[in-house]
Short mmCIF file of C-alpha atoms in Angstrom, two decimals:
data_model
loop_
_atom_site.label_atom_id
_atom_site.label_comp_id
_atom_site.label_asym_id
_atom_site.label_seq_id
_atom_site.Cartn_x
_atom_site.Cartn_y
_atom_site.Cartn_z
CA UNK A 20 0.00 0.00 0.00
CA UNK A 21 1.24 4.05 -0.47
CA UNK A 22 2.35 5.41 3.15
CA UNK A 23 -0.56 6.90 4.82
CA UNK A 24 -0.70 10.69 5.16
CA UNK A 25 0.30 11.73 1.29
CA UNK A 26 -1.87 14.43 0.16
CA UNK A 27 -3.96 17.42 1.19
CA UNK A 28 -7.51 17.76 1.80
CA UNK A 29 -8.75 20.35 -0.39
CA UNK A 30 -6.47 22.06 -2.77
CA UNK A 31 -3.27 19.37 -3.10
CA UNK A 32 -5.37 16.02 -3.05
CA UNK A 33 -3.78 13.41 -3.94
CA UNK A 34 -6.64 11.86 -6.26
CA UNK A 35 -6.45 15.53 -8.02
CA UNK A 36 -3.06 15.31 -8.79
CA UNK A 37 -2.86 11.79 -9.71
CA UNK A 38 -6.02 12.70 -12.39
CA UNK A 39 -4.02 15.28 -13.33
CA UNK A 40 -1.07 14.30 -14.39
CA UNK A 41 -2.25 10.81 -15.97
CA UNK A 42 -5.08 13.02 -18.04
CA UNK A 43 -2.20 15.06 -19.23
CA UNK A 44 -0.91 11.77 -20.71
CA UNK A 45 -1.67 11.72 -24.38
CA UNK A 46 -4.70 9.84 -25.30
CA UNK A 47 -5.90 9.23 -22.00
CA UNK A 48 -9.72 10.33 -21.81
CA UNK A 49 -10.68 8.61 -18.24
CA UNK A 50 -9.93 8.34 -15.11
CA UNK A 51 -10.96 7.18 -11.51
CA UNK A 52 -10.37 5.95 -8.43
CA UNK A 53 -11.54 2.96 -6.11
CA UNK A 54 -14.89 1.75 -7.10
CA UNK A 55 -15.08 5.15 -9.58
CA UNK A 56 -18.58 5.77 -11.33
CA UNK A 57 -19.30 2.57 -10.46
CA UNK A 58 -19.75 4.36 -6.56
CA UNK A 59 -22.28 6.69 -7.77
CA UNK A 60 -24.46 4.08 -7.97
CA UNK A 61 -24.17 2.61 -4.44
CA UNK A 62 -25.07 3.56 -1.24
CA UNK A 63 -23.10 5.50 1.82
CA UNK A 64 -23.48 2.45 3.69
CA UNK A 65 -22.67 -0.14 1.22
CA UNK A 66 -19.43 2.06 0.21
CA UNK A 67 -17.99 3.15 3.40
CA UNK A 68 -14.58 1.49 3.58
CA UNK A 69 -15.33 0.45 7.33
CA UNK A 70 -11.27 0.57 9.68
CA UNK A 71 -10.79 -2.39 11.17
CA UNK A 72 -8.27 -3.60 13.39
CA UNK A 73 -6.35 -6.67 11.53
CA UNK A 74 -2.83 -8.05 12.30
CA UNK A 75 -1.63 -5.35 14.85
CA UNK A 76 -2.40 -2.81 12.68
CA UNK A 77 -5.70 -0.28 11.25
CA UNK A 78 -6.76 -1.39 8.19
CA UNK A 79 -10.00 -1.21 5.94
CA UNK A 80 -11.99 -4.58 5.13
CA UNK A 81 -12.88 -2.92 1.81
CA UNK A 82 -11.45 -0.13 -0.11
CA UNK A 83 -14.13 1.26 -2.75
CA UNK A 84 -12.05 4.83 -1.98
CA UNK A 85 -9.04 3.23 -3.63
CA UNK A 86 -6.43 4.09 -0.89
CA UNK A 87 -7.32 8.05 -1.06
CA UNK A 88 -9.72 9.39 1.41
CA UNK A 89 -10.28 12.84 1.64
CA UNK A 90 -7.52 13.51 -0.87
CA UNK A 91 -5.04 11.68 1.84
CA UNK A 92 -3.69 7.99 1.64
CA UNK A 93 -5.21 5.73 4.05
CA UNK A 94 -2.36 3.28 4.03
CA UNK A 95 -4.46 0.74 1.90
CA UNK A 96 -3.20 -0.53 -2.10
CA UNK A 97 -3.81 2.14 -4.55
CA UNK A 98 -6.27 1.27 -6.89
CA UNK A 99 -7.03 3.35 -10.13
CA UNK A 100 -7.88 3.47 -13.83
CA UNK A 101 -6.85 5.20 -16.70
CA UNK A 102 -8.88 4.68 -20.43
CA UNK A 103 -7.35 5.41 -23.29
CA UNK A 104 -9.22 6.51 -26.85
CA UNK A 105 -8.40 4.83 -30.01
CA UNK A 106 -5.43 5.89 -31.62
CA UNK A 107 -6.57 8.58 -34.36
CA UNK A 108 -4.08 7.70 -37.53
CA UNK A 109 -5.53 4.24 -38.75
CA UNK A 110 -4.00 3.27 -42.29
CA UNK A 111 -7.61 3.62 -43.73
CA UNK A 112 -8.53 6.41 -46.08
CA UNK A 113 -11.19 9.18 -43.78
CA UNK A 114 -13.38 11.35 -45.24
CA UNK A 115 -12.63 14.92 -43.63
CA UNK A 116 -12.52 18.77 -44.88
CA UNK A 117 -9.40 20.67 -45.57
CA UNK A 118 -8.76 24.03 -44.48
CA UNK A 119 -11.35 25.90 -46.57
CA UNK A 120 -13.96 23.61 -45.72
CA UNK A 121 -13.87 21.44 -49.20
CA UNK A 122 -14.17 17.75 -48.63
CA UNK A 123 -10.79 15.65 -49.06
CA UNK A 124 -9.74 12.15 -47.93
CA UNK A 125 -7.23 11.86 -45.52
CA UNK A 126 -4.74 9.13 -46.61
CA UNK A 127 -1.88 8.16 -43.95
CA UNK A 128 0.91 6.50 -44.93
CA UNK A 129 3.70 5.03 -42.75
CA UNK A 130 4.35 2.57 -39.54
CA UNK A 131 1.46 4.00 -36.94
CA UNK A 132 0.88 2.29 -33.32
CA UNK A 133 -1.80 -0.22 -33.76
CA UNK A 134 -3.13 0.18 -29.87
CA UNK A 135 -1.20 2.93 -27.30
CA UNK A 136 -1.69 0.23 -24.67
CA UNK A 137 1.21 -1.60 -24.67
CA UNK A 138 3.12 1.82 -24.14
CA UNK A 139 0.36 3.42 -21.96
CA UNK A 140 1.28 0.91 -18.56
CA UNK A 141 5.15 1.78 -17.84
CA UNK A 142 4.17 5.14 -18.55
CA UNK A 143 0.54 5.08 -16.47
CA UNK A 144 3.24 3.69 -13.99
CA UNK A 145 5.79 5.97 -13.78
CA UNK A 146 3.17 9.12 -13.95
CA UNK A 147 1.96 7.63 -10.40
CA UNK A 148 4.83 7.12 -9.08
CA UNK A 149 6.09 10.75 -9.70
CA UNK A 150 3.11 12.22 -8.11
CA UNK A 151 3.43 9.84 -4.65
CA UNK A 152 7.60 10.91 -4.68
CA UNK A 153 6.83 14.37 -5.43
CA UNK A 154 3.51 14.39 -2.18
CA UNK A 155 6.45 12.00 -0.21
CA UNK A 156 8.60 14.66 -0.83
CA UNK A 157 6.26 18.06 0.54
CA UNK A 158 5.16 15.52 3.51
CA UNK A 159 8.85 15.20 4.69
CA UNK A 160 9.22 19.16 4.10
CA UNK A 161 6.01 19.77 5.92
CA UNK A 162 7.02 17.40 9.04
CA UNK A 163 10.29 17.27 9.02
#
């Protein structure tokens, strides 16, 4: 799980900043955290991630909040999703309109990325991981 205590709870939360930086990501369109939209559709009770005291320490027997509570780390796994669109250049002719408005058919040529997927993950990955150094980083300033 990410160290308890990362974040802020209104203007540096750590959910913000994580959705930040991975919807600065090229192609990515989505983003959430925990159970995500999926949530909206529950109720307070059912979704409260209830603390519980398990194996000498505080813990959470569920965590629909995805580790982030409040815009803080609760200590529990990190759990979020990023979706990526389609990529855009498909080796298929595509009816668009040039400049002046006149119809035309878009005709790439060349070696295009099939799917961003298979790129998308180390760099999902490394995008999260700079944003828990960089809240590790103003916690240590902050405390000391």
């Amino acid at each position: 799980g990410v160290p308890a205590g990362l974040g802020e709870p209104v203007f540096d939360k750590l959910d913000a900043d994580l959705a930040k930086a991975l919807l600065s990501l090229p192609a990515c369109k989505g983003f959430e955290v925990g159970s995500g939209f999926a949530g909206a559709t529950m109720r307070g009770s059912e979704h409260n991630d209830r603390f519980v005291r398990r194996g000498g320490r505080i813990r959470t027997d569920t965590n629909f909040s995805g580790g982030i509570q409040g815009g803080i780390s609760n200590g529990e796994d990190l759990v979020l999703r990023a979706a990526f669109k389609p990529v855009a250049t498909i080796l298929r002719p595509q009816r668009t309109v040039d400049v002046r408005g006149r119809p035309t058919i878009l005709a790439p040529k060349g070696r295009h990325d099939p799917c961003v997927l298979p790129r998308a993950v180390p760099i999902v990955e490394a995008m999260v991981l700079l944003v828990l150094a960089d809240h590790a980083l103003r916690q240590r300033a902050d405390v000391g």
